[in-house]
One Martini backbone bead per residue (centre of mass of N, CA, C, O) as a GRO file, in nm:
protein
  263
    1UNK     BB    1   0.099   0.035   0.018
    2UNK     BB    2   0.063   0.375   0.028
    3UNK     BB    3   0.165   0.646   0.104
    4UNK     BB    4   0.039   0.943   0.239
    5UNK     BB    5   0.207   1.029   0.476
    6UNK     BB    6   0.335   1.271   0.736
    7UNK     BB    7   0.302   1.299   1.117
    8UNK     BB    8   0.480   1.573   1.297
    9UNK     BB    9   0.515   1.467   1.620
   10UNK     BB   10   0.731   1.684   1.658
   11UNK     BB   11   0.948   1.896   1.850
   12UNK     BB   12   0.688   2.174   1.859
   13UNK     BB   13   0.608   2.092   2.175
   14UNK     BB   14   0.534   2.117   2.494
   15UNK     BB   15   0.671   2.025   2.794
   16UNK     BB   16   0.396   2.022   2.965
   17UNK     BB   17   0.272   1.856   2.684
   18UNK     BB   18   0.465   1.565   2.670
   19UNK     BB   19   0.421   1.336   2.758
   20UNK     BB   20   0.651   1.076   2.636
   21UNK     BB   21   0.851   1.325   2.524
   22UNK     BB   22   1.122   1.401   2.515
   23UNK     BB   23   1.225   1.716   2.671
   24UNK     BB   24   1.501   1.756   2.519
   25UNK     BB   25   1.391   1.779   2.217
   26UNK     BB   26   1.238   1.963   2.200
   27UNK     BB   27   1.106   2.316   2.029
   28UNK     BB   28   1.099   2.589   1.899
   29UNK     BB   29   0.958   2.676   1.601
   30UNK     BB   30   1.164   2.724   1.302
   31UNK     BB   31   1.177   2.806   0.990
   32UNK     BB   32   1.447   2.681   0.860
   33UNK     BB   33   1.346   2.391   0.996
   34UNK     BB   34   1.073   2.351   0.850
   35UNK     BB   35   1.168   2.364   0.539
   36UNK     BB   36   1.338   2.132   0.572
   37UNK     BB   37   1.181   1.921   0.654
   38UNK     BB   38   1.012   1.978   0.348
   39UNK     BB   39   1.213   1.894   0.185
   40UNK     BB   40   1.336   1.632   0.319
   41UNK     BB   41   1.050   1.494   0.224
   42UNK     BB   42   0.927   1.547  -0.088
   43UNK     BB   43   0.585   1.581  -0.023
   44UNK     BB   44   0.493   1.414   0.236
   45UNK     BB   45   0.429   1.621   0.417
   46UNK     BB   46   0.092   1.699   0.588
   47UNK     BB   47   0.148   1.683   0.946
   48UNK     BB   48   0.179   1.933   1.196
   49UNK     BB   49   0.256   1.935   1.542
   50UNK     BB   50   0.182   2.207   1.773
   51UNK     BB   51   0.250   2.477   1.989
   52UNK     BB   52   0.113   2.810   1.961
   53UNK     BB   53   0.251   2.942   2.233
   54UNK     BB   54   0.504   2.968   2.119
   55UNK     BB   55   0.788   3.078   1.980
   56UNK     BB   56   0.671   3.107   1.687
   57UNK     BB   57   0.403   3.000   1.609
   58UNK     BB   58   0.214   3.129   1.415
   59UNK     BB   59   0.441   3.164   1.216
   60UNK     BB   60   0.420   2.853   1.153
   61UNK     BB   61   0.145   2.832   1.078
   62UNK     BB   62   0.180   2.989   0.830
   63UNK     BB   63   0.415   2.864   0.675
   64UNK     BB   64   0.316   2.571   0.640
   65UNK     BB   65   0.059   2.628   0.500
   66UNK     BB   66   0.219   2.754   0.264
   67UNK     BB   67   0.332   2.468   0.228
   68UNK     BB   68   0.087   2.239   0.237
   69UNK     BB   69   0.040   2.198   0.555
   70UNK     BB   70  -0.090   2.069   0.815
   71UNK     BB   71  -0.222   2.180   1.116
   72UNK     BB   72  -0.175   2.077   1.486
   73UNK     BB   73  -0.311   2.125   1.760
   74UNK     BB   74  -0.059   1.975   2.014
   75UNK     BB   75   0.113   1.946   2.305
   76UNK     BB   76  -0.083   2.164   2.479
   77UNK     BB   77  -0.151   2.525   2.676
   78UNK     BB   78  -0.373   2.652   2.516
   79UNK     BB   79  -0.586   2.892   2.488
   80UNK     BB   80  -0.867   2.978   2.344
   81UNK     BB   81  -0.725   3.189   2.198
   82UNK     BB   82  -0.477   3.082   2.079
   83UNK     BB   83  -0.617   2.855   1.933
   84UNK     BB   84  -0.779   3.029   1.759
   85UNK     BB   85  -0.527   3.199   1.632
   86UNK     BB   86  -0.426   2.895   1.479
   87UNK     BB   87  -0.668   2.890   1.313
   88UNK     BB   88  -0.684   3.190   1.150
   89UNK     BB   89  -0.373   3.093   1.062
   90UNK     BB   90  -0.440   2.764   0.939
   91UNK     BB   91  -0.539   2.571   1.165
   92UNK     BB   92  -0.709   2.184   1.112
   93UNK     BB   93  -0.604   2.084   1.368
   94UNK     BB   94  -0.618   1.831   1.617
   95UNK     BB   95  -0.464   1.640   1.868
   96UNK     BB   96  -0.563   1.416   2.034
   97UNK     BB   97  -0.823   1.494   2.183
   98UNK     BB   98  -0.765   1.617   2.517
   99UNK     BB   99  -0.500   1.528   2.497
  100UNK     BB  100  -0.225   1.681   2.606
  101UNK     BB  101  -0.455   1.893   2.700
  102UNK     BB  102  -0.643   2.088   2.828
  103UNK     BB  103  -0.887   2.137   3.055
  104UNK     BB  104  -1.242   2.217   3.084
  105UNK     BB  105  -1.381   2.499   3.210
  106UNK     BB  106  -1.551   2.742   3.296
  107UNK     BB  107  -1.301   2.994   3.276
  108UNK     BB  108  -1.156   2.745   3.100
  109UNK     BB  109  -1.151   2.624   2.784
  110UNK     BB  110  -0.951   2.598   2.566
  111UNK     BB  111  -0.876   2.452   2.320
  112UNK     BB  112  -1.083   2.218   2.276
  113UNK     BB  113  -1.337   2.433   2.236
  114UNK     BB  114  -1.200   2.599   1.977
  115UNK     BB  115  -1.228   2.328   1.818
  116UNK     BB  116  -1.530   2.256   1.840
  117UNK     BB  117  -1.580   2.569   1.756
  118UNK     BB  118  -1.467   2.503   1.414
  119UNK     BB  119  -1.576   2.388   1.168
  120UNK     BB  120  -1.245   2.377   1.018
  121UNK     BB  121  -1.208   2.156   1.243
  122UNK     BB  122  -1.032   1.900   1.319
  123UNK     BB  123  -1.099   1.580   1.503
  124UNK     BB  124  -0.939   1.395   1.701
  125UNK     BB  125  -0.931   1.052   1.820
  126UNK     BB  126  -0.891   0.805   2.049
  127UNK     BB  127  -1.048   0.507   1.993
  128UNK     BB  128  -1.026   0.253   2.233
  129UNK     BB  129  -1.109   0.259   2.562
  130UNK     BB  130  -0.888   0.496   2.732
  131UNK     BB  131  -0.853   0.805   2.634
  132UNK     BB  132  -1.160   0.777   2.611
  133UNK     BB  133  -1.477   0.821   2.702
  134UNK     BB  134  -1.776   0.774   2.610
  135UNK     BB  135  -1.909   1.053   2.679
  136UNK     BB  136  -1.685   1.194   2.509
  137UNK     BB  137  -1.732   1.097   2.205
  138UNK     BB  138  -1.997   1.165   2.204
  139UNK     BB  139  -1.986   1.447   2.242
  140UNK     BB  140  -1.769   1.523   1.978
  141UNK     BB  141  -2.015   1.434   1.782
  142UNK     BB  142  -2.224   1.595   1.869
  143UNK     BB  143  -2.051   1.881   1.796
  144UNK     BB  144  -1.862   1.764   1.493
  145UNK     BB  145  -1.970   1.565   1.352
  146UNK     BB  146  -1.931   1.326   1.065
  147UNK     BB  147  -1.673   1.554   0.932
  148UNK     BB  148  -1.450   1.580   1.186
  149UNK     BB  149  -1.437   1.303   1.272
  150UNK     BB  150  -1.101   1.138   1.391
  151UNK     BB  151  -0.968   0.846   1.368
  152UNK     BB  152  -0.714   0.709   1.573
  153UNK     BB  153  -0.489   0.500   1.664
  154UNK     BB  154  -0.159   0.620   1.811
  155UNK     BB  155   0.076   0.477   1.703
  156UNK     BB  156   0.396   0.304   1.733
  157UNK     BB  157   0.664   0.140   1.693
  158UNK     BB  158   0.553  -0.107   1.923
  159UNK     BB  159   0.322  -0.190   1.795
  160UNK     BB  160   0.238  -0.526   1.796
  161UNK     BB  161   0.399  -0.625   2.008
  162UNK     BB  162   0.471  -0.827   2.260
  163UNK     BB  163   0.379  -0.853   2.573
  164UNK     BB  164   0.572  -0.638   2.727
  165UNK     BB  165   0.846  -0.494   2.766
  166UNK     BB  166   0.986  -0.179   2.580
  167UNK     BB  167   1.134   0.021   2.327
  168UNK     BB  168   1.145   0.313   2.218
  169UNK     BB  169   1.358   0.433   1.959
  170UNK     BB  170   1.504   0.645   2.179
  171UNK     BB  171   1.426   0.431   2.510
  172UNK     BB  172   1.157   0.464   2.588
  173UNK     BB  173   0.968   0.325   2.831
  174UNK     BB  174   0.741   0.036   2.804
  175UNK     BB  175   0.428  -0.120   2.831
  176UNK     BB  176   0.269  -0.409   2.686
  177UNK     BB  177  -0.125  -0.438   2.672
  178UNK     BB  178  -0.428  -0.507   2.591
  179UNK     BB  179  -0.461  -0.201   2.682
  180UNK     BB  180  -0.190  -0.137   2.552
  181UNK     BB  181   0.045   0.169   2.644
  182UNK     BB  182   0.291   0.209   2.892
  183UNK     BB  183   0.420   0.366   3.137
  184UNK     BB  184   0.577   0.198   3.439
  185UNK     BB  185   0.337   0.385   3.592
  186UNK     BB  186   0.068   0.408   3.390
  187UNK     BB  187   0.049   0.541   3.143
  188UNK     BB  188   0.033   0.703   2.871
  189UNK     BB  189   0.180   0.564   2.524
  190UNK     BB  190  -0.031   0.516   2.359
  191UNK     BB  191  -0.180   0.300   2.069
  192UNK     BB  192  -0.267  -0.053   1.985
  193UNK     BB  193  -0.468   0.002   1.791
  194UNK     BB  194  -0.695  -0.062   1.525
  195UNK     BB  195  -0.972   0.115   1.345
  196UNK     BB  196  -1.148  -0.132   1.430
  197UNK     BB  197  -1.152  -0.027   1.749
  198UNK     BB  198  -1.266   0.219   1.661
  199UNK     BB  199  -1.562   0.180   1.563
  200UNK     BB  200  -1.645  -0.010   1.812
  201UNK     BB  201  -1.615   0.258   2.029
  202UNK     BB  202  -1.791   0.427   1.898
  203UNK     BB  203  -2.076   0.263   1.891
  204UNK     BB  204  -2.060   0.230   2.203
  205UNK     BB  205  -2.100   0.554   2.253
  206UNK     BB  206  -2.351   0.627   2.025
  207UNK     BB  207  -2.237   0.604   1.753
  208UNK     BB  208  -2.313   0.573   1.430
  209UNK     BB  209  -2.194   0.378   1.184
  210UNK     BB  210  -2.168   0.579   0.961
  211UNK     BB  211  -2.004   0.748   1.136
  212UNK     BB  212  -1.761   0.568   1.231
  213UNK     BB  213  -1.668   0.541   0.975
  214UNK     BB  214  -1.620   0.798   0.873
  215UNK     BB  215  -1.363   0.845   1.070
  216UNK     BB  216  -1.166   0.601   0.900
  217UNK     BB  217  -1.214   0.754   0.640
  218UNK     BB  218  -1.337   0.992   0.475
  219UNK     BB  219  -1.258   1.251   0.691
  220UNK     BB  220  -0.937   1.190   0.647
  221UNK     BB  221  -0.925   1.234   0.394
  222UNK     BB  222  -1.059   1.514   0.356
  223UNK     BB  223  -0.821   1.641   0.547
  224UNK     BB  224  -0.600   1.524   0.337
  225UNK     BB  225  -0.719   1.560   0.020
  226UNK     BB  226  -0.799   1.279  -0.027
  227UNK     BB  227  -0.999   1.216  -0.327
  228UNK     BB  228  -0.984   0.867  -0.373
  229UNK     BB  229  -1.043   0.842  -0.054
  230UNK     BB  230  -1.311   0.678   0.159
  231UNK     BB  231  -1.461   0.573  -0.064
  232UNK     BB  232  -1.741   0.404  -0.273
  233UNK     BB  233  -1.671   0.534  -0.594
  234UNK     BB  234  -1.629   0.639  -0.883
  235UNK     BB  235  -1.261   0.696  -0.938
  236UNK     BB  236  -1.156   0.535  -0.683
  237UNK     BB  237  -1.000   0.360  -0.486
  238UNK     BB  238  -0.959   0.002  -0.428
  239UNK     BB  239  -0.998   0.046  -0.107
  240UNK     BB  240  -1.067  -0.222   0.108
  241UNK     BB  241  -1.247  -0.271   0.435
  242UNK     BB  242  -1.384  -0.577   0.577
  243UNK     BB  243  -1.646  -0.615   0.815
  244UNK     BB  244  -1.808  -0.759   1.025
  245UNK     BB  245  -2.052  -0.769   1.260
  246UNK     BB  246  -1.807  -0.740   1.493
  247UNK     BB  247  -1.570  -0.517   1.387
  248UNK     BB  248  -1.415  -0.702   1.218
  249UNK     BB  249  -1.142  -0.809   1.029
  250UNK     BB  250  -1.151  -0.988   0.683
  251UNK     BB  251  -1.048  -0.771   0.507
  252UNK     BB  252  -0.811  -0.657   0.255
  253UNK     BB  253  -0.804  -0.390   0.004
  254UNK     BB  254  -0.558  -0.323  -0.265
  255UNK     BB  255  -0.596  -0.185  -0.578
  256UNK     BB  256  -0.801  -0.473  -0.606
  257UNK     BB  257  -0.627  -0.633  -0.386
  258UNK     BB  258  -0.561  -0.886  -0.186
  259UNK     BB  259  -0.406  -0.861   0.144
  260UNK     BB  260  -0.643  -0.984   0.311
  261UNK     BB  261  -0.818  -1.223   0.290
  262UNK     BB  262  -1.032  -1.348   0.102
  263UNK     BB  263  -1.168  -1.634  -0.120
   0.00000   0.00000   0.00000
């Protein structure tokens, strides 16, 4: 299967909200590293994950989009005006909502709720049953509807090893099983689970199957520009996954040739 693009979270995010993000790596957003990033790209480079209230993040996020770069807000403490004006300026996604940016709270709404409440972004969730309890599934449903929300794995280089600690690329330690990954003190440490597992959990959340549908396919696609993937209509790529009736992968075709199950 052909690759869709690259979606760089790191090393633009706040290390207050860096979750599992080696802190030493971090660092605010400059121009000309950005450059060379989507240049060593060549065209790959499709979503870049930052915190607009670094020094220089608003300008990221204008630099980014003129290079035709999706930008996402995320791993970040901005509040809800920094949240808008990085919207403003051209970002068009949340990463991984809720997760590792600030609690929405009533004199202080943050990203989470500037991101809810503007047509523009897309709403990124890891429906695993860990991230996200399904009351806030159904919510994030209820307020940016089926064409804004996008399920994702947040899968990293370790997920699919067998249960029990191992390493992530750059050394940071974590425990896998069956309930995801997570750091030896039991933090979350990213998502193990495939987008299969993902519309199973937004319809136990009260998610419409053709809604939880669209979050794994139409959705991430209509956001990434892949006008060819995402549906099933004349024209598009011949990509599809086959799903049980308890949503579970029965087949997998790419451009049109079984490479999972089938006949």
């Amino acid at each position: 299967m052909a690759l869709a693009g690259i979606h760089l979270e790191g090393p633009f995010i706040n290390p207050a909200a860096s979750g599992v993000h080696r802190r030493a790596d971090l660092r605010p957003p400059v121009r000309g590293e950005l450059t060379r990033l989507h240049d060593a790209a060549r065209g790959a480079l499709r979503v870049v994950t930052l915190a607009p209230e670094l020094p220089g993040g608003l300008a990221a996020v204008e630099h980014l989009t003129g290079l035709g770069v999706t930008v996402s807000v995320g791993h970040s403490t901005a509040d809800f005006a920094q949240a808008a004006a990085a919207f403003d300026a051209g970002a068009r996604r949340v990463t991984h909502c809720f997760n590792a940016l600030p609690p929405v709270r009533g004199r202080e709404p943050g990203a989470v709720l500037a991101a809810l409440l503007d047509d523009r972004v897309g709403i990124e969730v890891i429906a695993d049953g860990r991230h996200l309890a399904a009351p806030v599934l159904d919510l994030v449903h209820r307020v940016a509807g089926p064409a804004r929300v996008i399920a994702v794995s947040d899968g990293s280089d370790v997920a699919g090893l067998p249960d029990g600690p191992a390493r992530r690329w750059e050394g940071t330690e974590v425990v896998l099983s069956a309930e995801g990954i997570s750091t030896p003190d039991g933090g979350l440490a990213g998502g193990a689970h495939a987008l299969d597992r993902a519309v199973a959990t937004l319809c136990a959340a009260g998610v419409p199957l053709p809604d939880a549908l669209a979050a794994a396919s139409s959705a991430p696609a209509h956001h990434h520009g892949l006008h060819t993937k995402g549906r099933l209509e004349p024209g598009c790529d011949a990509d599809v996954v086959v799903l049980t009736p308890a949503l579970r992968v029965a087949a997998t075709i790419a451009a049109g040739r079984y490479i999972h199950g089938g006949p």
